[in-house]
PDB file of C-alpha atoms in Angstrom:
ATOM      1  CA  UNK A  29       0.000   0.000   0.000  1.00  0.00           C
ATOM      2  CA  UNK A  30       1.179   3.201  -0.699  1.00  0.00           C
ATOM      3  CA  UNK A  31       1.755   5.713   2.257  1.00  0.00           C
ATOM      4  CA  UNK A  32       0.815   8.895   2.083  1.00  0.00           C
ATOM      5  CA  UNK A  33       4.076  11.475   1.875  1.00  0.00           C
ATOM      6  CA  UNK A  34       5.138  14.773   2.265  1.00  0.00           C
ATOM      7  CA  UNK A  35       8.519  16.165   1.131  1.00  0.00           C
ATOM      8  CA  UNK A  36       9.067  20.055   2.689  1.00  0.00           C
ATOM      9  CA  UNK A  37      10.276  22.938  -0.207  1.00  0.00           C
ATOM     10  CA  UNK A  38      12.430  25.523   1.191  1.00  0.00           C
ATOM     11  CA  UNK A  39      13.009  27.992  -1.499  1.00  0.00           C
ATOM     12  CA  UNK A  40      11.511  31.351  -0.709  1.00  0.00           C
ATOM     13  CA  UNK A  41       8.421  33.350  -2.547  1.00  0.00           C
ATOM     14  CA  UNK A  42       4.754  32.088  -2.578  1.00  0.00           C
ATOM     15  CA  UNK A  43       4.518  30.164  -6.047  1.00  0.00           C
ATOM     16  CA  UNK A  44       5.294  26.463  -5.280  1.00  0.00           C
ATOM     17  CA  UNK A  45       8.882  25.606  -6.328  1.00  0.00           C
ATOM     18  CA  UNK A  46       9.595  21.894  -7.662  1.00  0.00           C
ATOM     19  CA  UNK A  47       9.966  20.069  -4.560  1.00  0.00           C
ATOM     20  CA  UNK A  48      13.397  17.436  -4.241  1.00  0.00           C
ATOM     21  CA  UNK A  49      12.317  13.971  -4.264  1.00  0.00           C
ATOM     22  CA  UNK A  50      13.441  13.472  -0.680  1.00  0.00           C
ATOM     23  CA  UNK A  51      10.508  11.690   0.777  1.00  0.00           C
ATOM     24  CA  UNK A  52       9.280  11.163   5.006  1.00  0.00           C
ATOM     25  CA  UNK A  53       6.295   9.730   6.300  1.00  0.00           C
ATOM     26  CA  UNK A  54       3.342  11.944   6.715  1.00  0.00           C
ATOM     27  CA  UNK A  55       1.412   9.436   8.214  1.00  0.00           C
ATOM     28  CA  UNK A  56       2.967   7.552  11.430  1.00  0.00           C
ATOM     29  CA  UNK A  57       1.375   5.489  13.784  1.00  0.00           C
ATOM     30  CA  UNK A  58      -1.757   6.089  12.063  1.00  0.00           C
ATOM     31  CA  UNK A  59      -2.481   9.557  12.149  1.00  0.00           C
ATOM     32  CA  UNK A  60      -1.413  12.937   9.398  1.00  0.00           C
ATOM     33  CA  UNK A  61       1.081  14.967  10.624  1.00  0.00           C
ATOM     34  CA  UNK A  62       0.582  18.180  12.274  1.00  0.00           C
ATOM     35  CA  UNK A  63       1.666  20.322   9.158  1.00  0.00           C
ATOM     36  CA  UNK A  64      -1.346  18.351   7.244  1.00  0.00           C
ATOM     37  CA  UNK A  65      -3.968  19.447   9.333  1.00  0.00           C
ATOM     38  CA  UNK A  66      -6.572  21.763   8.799  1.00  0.00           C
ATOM     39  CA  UNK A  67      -9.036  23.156   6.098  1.00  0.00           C
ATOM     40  CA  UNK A  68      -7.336  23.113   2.517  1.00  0.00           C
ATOM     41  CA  UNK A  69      -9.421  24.608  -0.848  1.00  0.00           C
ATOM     42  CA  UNK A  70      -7.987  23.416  -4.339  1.00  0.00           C
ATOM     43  CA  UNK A  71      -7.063  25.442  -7.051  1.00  0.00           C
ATOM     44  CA  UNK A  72     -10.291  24.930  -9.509  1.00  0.00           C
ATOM     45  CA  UNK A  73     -12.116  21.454  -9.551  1.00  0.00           C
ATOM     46  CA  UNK A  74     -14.446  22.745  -6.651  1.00  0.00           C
ATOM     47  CA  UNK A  75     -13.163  20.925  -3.832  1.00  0.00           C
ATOM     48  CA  UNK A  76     -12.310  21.268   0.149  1.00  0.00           C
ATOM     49  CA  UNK A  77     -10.657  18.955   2.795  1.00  0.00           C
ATOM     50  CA  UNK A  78     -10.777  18.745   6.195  1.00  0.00           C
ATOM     51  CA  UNK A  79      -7.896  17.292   7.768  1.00  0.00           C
ATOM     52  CA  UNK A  80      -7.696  15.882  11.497  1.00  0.00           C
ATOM     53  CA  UNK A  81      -4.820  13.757  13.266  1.00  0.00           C
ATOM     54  CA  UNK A  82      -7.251  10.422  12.322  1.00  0.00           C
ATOM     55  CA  UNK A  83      -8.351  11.375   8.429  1.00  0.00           C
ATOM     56  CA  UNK A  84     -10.397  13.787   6.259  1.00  0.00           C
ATOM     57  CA  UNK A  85     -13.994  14.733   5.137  1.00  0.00           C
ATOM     58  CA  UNK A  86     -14.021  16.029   1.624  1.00  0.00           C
ATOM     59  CA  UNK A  87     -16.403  18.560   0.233  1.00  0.00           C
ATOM     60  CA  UNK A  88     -17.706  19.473  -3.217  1.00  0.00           C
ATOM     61  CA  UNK A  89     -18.500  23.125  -3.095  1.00  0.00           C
ATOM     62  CA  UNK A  90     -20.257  24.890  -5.567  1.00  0.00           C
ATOM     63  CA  UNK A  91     -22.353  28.095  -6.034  1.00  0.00           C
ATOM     64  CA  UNK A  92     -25.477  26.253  -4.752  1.00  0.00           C
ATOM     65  CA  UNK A  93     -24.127  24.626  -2.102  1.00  0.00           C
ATOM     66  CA  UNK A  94     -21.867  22.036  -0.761  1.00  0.00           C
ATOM     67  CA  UNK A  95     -21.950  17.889  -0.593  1.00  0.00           C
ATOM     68  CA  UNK A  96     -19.481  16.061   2.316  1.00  0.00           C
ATOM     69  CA  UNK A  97     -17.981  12.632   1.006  1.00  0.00           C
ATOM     70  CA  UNK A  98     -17.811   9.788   3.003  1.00  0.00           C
ATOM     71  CA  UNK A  99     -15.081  10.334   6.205  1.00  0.00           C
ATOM     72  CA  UNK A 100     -11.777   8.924   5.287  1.00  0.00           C
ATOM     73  CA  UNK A 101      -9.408   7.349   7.643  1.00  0.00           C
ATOM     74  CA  UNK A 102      -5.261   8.207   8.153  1.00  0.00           C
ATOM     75  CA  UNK A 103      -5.154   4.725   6.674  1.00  0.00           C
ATOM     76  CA  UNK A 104      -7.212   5.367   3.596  1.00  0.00           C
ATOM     77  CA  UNK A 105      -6.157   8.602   2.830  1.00  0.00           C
ATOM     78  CA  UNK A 106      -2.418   7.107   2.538  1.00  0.00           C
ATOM     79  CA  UNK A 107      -3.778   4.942   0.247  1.00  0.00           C
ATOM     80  CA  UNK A 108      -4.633   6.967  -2.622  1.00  0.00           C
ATOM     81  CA  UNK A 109      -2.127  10.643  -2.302  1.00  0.00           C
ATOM     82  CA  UNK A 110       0.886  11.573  -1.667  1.00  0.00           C
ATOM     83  CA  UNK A 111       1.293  15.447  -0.447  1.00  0.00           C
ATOM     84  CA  UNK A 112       4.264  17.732  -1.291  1.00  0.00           C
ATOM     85  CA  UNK A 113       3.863  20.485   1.472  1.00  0.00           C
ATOM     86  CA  UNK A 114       5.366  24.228   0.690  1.00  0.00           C
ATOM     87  CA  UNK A 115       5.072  26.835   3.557  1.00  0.00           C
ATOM     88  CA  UNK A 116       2.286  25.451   5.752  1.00  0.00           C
ATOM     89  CA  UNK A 117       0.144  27.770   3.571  1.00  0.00           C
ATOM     90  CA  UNK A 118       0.260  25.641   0.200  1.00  0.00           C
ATOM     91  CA  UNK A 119       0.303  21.732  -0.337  1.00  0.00           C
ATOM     92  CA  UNK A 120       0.255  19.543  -3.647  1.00  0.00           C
ATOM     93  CA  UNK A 121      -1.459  16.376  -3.576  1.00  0.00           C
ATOM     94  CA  UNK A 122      -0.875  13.451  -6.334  1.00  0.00           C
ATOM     95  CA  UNK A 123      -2.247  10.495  -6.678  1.00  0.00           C
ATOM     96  CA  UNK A 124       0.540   7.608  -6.418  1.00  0.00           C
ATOM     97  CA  UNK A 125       3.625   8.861  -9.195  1.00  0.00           C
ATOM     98  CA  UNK A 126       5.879  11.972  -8.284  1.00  0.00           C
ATOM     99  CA  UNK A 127       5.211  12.978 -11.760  1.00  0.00           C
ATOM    100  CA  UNK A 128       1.349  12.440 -11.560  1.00  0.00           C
ATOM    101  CA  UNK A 129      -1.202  15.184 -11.984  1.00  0.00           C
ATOM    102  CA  UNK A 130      -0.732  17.807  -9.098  1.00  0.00           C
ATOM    103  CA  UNK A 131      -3.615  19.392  -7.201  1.00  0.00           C
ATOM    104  CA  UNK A 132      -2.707  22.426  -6.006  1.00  0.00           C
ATOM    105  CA  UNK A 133      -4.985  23.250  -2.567  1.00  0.00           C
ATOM    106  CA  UNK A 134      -4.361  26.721  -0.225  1.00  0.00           C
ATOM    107  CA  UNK A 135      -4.729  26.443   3.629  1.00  0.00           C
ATOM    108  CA  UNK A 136      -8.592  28.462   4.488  1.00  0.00           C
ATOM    109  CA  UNK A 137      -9.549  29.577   7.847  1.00  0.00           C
ATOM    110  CA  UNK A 138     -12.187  27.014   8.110  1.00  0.00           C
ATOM    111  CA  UNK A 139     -15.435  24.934   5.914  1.00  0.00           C
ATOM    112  CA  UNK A 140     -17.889  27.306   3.886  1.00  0.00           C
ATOM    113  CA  UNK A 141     -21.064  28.166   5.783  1.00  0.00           C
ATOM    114  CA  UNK A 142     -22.928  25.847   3.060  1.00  0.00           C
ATOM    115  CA  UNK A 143     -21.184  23.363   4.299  1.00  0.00           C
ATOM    116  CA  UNK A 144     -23.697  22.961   7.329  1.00  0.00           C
ATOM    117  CA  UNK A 145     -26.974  23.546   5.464  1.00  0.00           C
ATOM    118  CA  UNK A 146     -27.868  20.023   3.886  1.00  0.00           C
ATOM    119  CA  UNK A 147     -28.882  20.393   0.233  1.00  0.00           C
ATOM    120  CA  UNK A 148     -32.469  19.795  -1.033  1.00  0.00           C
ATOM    121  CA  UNK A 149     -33.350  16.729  -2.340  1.00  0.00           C
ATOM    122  CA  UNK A 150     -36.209  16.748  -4.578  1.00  0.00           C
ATOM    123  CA  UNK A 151     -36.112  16.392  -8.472  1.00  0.00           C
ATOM    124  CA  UNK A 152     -35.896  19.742  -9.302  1.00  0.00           C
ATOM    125  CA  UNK A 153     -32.900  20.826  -6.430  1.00  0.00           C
ATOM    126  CA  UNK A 154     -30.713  17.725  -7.442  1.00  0.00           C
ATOM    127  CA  UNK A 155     -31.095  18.338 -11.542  1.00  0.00           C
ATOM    128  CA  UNK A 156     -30.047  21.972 -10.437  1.00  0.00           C
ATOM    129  CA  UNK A 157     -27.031  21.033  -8.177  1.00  0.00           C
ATOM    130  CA  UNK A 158     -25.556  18.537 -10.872  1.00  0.00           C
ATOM    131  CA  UNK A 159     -26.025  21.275 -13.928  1.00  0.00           C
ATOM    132  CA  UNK A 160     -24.380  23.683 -11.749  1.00  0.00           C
ATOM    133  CA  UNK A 161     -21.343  21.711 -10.473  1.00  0.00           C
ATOM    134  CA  UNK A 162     -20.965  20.850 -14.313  1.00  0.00           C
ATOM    135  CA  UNK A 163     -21.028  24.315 -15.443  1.00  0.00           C
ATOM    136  CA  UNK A 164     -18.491  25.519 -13.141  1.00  0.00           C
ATOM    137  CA  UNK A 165     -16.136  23.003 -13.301  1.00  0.00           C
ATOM    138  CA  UNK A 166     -16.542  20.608 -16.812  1.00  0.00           C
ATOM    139  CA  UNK A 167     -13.582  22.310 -18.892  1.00  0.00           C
ATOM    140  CA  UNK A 168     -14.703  20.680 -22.304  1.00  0.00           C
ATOM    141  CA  UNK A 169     -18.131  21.492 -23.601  1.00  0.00           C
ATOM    142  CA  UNK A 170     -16.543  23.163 -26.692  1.00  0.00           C
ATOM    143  CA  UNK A 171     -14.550  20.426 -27.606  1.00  0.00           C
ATOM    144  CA  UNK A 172     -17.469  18.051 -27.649  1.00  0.00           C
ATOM    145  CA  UNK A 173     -19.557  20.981 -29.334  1.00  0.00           C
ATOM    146  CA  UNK A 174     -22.051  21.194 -26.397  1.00  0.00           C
ATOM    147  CA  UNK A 175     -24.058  24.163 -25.174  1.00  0.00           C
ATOM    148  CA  UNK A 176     -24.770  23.775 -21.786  1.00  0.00           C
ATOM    149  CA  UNK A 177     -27.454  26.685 -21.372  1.00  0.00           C
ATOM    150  CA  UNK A 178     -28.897  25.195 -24.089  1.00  0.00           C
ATOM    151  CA  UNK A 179     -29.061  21.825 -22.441  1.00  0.00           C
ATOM    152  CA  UNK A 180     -30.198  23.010 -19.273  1.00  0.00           C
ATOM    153  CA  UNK A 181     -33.264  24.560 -21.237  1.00  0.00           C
ATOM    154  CA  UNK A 182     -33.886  21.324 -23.250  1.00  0.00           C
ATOM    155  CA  UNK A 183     -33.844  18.699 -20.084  1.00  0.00           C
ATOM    156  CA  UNK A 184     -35.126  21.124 -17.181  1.00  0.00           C
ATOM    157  CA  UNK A 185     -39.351  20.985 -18.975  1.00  0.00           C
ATOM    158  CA  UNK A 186     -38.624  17.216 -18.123  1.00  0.00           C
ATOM    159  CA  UNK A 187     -37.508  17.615 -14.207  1.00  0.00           C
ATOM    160  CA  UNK A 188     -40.824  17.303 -11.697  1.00  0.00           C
ATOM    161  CA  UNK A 189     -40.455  17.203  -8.189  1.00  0.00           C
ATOM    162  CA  UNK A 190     -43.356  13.794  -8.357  1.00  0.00           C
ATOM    163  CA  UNK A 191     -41.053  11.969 -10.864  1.00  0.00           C
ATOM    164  CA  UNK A 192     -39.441   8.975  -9.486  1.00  0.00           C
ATOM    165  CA  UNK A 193     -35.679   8.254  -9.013  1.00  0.00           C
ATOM    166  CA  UNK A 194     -35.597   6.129 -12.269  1.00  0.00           C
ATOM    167  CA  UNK A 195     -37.185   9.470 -13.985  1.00  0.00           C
ATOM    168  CA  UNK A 196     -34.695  11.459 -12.833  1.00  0.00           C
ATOM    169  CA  UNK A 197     -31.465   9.585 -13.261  1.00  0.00           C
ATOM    170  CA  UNK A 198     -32.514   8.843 -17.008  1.00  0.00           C
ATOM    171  CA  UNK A 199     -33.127  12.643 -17.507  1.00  0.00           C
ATOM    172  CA  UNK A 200     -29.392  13.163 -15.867  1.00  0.00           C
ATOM    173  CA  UNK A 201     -28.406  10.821 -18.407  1.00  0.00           C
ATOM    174  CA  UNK A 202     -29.778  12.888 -21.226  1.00  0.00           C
ATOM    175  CA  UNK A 203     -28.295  15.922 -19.684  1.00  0.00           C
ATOM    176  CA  UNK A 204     -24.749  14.297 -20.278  1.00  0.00           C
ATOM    177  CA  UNK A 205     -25.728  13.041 -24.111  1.00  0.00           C
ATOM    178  CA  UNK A 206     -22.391  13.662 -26.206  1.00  0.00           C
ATOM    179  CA  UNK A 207     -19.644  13.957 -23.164  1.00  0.00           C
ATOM    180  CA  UNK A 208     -17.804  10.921 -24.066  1.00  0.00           C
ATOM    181  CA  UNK A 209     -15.672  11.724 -21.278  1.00  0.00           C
ATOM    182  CA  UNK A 210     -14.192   8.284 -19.967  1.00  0.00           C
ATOM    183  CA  UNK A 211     -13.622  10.895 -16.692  1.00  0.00           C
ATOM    184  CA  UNK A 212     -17.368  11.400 -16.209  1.00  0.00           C
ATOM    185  CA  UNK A 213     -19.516   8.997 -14.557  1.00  0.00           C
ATOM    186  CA  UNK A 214     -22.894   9.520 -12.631  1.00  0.00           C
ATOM    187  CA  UNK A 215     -23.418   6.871 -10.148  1.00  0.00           C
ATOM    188  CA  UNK A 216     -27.286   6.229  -7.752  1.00  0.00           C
ATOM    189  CA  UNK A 217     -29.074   4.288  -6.012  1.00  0.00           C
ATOM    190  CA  UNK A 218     -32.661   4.286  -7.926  1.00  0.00           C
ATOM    191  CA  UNK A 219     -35.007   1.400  -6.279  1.00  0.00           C
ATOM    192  CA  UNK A 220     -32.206  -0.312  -4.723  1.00  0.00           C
ATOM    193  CA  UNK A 221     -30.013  -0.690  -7.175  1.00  0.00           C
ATOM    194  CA  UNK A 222     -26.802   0.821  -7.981  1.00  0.00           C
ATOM    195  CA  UNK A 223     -26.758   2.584 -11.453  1.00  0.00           C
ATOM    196  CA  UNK A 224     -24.290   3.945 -13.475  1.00  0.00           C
ATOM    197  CA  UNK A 225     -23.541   5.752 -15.828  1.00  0.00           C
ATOM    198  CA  UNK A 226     -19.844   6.448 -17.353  1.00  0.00           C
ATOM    199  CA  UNK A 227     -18.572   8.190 -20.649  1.00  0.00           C
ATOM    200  CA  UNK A 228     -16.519   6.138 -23.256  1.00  0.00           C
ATOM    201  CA  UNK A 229     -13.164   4.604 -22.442  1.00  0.00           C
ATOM    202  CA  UNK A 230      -9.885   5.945 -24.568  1.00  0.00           C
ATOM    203  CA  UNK A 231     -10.231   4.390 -27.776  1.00  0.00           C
ATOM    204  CA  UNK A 232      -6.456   3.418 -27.917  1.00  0.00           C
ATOM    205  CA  UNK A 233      -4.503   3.435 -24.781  1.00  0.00           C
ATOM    206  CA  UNK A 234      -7.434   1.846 -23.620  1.00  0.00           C
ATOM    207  CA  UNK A 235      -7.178  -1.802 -25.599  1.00  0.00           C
ATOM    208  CA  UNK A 236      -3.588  -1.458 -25.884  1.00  0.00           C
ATOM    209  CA  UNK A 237      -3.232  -1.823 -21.770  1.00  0.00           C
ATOM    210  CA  UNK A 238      -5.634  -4.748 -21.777  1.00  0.00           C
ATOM    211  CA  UNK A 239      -3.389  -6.387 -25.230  1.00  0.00           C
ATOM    212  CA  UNK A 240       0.103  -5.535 -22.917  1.00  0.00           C
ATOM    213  CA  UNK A 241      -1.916  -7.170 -19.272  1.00  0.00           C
ATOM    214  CA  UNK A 242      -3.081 -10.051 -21.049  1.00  0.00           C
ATOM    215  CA  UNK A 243       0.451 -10.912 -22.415  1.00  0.00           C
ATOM    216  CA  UNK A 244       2.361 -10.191 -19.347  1.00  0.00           C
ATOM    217  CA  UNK A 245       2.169 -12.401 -15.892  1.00  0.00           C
ATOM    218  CA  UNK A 246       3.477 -10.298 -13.144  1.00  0.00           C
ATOM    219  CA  UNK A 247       0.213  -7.835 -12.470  1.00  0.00           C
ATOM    220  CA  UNK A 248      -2.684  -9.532 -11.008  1.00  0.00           C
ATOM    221  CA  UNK A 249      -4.707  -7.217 -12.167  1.00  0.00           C
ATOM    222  CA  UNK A 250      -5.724  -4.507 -14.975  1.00  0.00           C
ATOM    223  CA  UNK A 251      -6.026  -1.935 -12.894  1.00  0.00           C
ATOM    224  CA  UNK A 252      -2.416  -2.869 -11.309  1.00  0.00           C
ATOM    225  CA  UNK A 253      -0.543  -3.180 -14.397  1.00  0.00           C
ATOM    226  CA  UNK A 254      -1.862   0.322 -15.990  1.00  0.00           C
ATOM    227  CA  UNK A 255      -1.022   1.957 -12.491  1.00  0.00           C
ATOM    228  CA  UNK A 256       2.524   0.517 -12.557  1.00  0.00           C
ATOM    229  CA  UNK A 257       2.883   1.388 -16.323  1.00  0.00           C
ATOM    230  CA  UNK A 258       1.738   5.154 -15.746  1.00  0.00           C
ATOM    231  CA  UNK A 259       4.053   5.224 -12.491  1.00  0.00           C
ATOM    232  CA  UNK A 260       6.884   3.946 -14.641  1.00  0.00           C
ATOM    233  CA  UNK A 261       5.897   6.113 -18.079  1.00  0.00           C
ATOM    234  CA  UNK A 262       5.982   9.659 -16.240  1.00  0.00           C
ATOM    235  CA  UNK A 263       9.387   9.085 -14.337  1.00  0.00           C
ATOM    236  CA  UNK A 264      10.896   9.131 -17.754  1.00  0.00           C
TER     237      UNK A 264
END
């Protein structure tokens, strides 16, 4: 399992500097160090954490409101980040690689207000919340040639607040038509039964992985040979 780390950059000025690959545990004995703690707000993508000494809550904030995510232990949240801390002001988190994707997040004083008022839940507040999260943070309606007033003004006639869940996860559905975004997924429970719906996978990297996992022996799994292959890829 991978543990989650933290590497300290010591140049001066307040723009993160590339941080030296000299790694030490932020987790120990099961609980985020000190320098971890606290409220942190990324840089775009909508998103807060709350760190403690035992794990984090994350929230998904947007201009109507805010949604909590399931509490995550010390233990769980080592599994999936590493952290590159700054100034005790600025951390980078990336999932597994050094060379991964960095998040960028800024220390905040504490959770947004919203954060305490649960959202509505009928038809009409949940279509709302989900075309709003989209519109502020889905960066590629013009590559895929999508209006998204437009679509709010072609599904919204459809949303009722009498509709059932089945009703209103199809008309989400709709609302995504044409994102064939193998990054977008919608995922419910609609008459006790998980449903989902996900975008297209990539069209070549895609097969290729499964061609290279089904000729190899040492992964034990898909999803552990295309980790260890991306891992390996960006430390070129």
């Amino acid at each position: 399992m991978n543990r989650l780390l933290m590497t300290v950059c010591l140049a001066a000025g307040s723009a993160l500097a590339p941080c030296a690959q000299t790694w030490s545990p932020s987790v120990s004995d099961d609980r985020v160090a000190p320098a971890l703690q606290g409220v942190w707000q990324s840089r775009g993508y909508g998103w807060v954490f709350e760190i403690g000494p035992n794990g984090a809550v994350g929230y998904d904030i947007s201009a109507i409101g805010c949604v909590a995510g399931p509490p995550q232990t010390a233990e769980a949240l080592s599994s999936w980040a590493r952290v590159f801390a700054r100034d005790g002001e600025t951390v980078q988190i990336a999932a597994r690689p050094v060379q991964a994707t960095r998040y960028t997040l800024d220390r905040i004083e504490q959770v947004p207000p919203s954060c305490g008022t649960p959202l509505g839940s009928t038809p009409t507040e949940v279509f709302g919340y989900a075309w709003q999260v989209m519109a502020e943070q889905y960066a590629f309606f013009d590559l895929y040639g999508i209006d998204w007033e437009t679509r709010r003004a072609e599904i919204a006639p459809r949303i009722r607040d009498d509709m059932s869940d089945a009703e209103l996860f199809e008309a989400l559905v709709d609302m995504l038509d044409g994102l064939e975004d193998a990054h977008l997924e919608l995922e419910a429970d609609v008459d006790g039964q998980r449903r989902r719906h996900r975008g297209k996978p990539a069209p070549v990297l895609g097969p290729l992985l499964r061609a290279a996992f089904e000729a190899q022996s040492e992964a034990s799994s898909l999803g552990a040979f295309a980790n260890a292959w991306f891992d390996e890829t960006h430390r070129r």
